[in-house]
Short mmCIF file of C-alpha atoms in Angstrom, two decimals:
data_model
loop_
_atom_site.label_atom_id
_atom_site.label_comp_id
_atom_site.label_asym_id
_atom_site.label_seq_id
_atom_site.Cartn_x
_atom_site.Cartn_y
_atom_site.Cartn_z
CA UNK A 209 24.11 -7.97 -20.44
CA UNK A 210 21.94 -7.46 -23.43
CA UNK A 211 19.44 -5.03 -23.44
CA UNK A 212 16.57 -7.85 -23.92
CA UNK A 213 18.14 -9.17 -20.63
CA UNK A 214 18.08 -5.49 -19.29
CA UNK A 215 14.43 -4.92 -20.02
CA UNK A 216 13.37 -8.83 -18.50
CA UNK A 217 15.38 -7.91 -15.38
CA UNK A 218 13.86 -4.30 -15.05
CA UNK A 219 10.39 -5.54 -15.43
CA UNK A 220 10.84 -8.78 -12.76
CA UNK A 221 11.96 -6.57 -10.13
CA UNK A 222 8.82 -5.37 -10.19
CA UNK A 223 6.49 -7.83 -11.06
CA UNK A 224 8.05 -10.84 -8.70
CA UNK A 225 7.47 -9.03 -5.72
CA UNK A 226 3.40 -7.90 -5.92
CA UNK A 227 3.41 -11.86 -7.08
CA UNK A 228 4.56 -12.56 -3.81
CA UNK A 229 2.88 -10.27 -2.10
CA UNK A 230 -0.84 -11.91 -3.37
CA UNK A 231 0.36 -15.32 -2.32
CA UNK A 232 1.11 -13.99 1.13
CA UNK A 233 -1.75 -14.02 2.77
CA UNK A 234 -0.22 -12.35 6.72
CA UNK A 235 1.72 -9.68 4.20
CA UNK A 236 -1.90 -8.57 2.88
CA UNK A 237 -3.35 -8.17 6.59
CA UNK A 238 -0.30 -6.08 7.86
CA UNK A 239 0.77 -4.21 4.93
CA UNK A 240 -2.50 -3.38 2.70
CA UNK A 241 -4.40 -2.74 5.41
CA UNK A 242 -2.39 -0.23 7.06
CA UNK A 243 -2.98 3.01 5.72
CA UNK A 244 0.29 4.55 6.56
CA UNK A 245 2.22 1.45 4.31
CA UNK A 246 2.88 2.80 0.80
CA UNK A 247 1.87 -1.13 -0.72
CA UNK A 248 -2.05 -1.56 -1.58
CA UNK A 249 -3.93 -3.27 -3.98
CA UNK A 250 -4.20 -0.30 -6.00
CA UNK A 251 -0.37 -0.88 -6.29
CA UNK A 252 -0.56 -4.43 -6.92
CA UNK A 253 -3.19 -4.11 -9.64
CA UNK A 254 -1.07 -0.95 -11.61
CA UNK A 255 1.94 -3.74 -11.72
CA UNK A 256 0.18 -6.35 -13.49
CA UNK A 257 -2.02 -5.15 -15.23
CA UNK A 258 -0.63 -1.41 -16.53
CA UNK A 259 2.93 -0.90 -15.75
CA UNK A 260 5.15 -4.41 -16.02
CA UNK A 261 2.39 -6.52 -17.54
CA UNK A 262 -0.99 -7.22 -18.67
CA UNK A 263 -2.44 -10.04 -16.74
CA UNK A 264 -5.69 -10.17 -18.83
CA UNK A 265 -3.48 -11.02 -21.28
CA UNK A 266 -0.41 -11.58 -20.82
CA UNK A 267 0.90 -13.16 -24.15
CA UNK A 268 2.58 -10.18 -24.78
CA UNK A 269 4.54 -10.03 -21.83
CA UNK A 270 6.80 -13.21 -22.84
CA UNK A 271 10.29 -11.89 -23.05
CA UNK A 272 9.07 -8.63 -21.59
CA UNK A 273 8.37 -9.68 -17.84
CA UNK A 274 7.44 -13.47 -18.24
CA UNK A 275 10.40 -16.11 -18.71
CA UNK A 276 8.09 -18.76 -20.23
CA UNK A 277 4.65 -20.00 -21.43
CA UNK A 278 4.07 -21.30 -18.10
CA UNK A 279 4.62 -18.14 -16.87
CA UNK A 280 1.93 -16.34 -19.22
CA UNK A 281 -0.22 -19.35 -18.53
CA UNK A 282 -0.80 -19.14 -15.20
CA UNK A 283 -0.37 -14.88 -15.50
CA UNK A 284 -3.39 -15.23 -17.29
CA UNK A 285 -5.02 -17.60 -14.66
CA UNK A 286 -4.03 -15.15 -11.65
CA UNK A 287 -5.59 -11.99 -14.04
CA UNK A 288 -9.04 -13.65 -14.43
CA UNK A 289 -9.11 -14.59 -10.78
CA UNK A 290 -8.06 -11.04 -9.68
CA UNK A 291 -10.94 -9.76 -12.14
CA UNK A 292 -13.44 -12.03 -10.06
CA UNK A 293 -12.24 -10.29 -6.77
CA UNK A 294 -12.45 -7.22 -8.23
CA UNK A 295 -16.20 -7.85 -9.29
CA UNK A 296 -16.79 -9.37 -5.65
CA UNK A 297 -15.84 -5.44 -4.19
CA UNK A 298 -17.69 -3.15 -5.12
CA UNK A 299 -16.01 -0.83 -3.23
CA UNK A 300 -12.61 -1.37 -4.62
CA UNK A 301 -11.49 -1.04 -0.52
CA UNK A 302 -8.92 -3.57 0.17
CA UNK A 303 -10.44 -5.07 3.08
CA UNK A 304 -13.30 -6.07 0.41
CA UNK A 305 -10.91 -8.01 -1.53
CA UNK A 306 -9.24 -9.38 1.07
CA UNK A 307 -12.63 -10.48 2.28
CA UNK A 308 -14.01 -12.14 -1.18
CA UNK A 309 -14.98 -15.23 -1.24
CA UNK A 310 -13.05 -15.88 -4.27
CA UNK A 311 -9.66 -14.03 -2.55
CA UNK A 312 -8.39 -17.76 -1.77
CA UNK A 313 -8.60 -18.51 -5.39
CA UNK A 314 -6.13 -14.80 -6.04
CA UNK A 315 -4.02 -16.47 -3.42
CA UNK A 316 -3.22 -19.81 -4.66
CA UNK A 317 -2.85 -18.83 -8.35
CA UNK A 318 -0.24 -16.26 -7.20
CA UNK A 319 1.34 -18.92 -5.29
CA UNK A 320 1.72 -21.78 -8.08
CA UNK A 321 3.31 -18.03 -10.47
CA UNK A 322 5.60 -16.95 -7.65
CA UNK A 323 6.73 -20.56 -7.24
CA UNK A 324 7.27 -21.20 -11.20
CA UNK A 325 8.72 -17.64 -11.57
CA UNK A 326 11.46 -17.76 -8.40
CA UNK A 327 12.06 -20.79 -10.12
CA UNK A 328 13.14 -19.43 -13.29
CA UNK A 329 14.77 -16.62 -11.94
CA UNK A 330 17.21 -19.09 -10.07
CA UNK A 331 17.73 -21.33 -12.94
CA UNK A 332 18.79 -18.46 -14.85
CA UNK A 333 21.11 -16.90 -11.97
CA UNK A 334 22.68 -20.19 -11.33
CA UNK A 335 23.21 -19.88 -15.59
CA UNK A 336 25.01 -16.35 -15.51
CA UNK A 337 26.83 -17.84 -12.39
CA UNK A 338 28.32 -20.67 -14.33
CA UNK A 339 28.85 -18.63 -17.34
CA UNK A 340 30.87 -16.61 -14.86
CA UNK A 341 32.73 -19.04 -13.38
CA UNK A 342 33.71 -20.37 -16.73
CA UNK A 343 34.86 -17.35 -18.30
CA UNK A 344 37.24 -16.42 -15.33
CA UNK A 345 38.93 -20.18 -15.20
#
């Protein structure tokens, strides 16, 4: 595996799952707002936007944790709707996000990126897979 390869698969594991997680509506209710579960929004928001990417703008994730431009695109779509959450709790609790009125928009735009990225992430197992396959034959 090259080490581009290396650093795309180190920063997916990572950045797939919080994707999930904000298009999962029941996950938010039983995970973030249990205070005992180590997953929160504080979590979610280090990911993407300090850690494994920057969702305000996520250009410069491509190759890094993003597959493709349709990836950054709609990165960039689910980073200006978490913004408008964020500015719709001024409490930065949670329950406040979970609760703003524009928390359906957070949800949707992580589901049309977790879609598009699982997606890519199968195409390109099924493509070491093959490559496999036709090495050992």
């Amino acid at each position: 595996m090259s080490e581009d390869a290396r650093l795309l698969a180190n920063h997916r594991v990572h950045v797939v799952p919080v994707v999930l997680a904000l298009a999962n509506p029941p996950w938010q209710q039983a995970v973030w707002l249990d205070p005992s579960a180590f997953e929160n929004l504080e979590h979610i928001f280090h990911t993407l936007f300090d850690d494994f990417c920057d969702a305000a703008e996520p250009e410069g994730c491509l190759g890094v944790s993003l597959r493709t431009e349709e990836e950054v695109a709609l990165m960039r779509e689910l980073g200006i709707t978490l913004n408008a959450a964020a500015a719709e709790a001024p409490n930065d609790t949670d329950a406040e996000y979970l609760q703003a009125p524009s928390w359906p928009k957070v949800v949707a735009a992580a589901g049309r990126l977790a879609q598009v990225m699982v997606a890519n992430d199968l195409k390109e197992l099924s493509a070491l897979h093959d490559a496999d396959l036709s090495t050992s034959t």
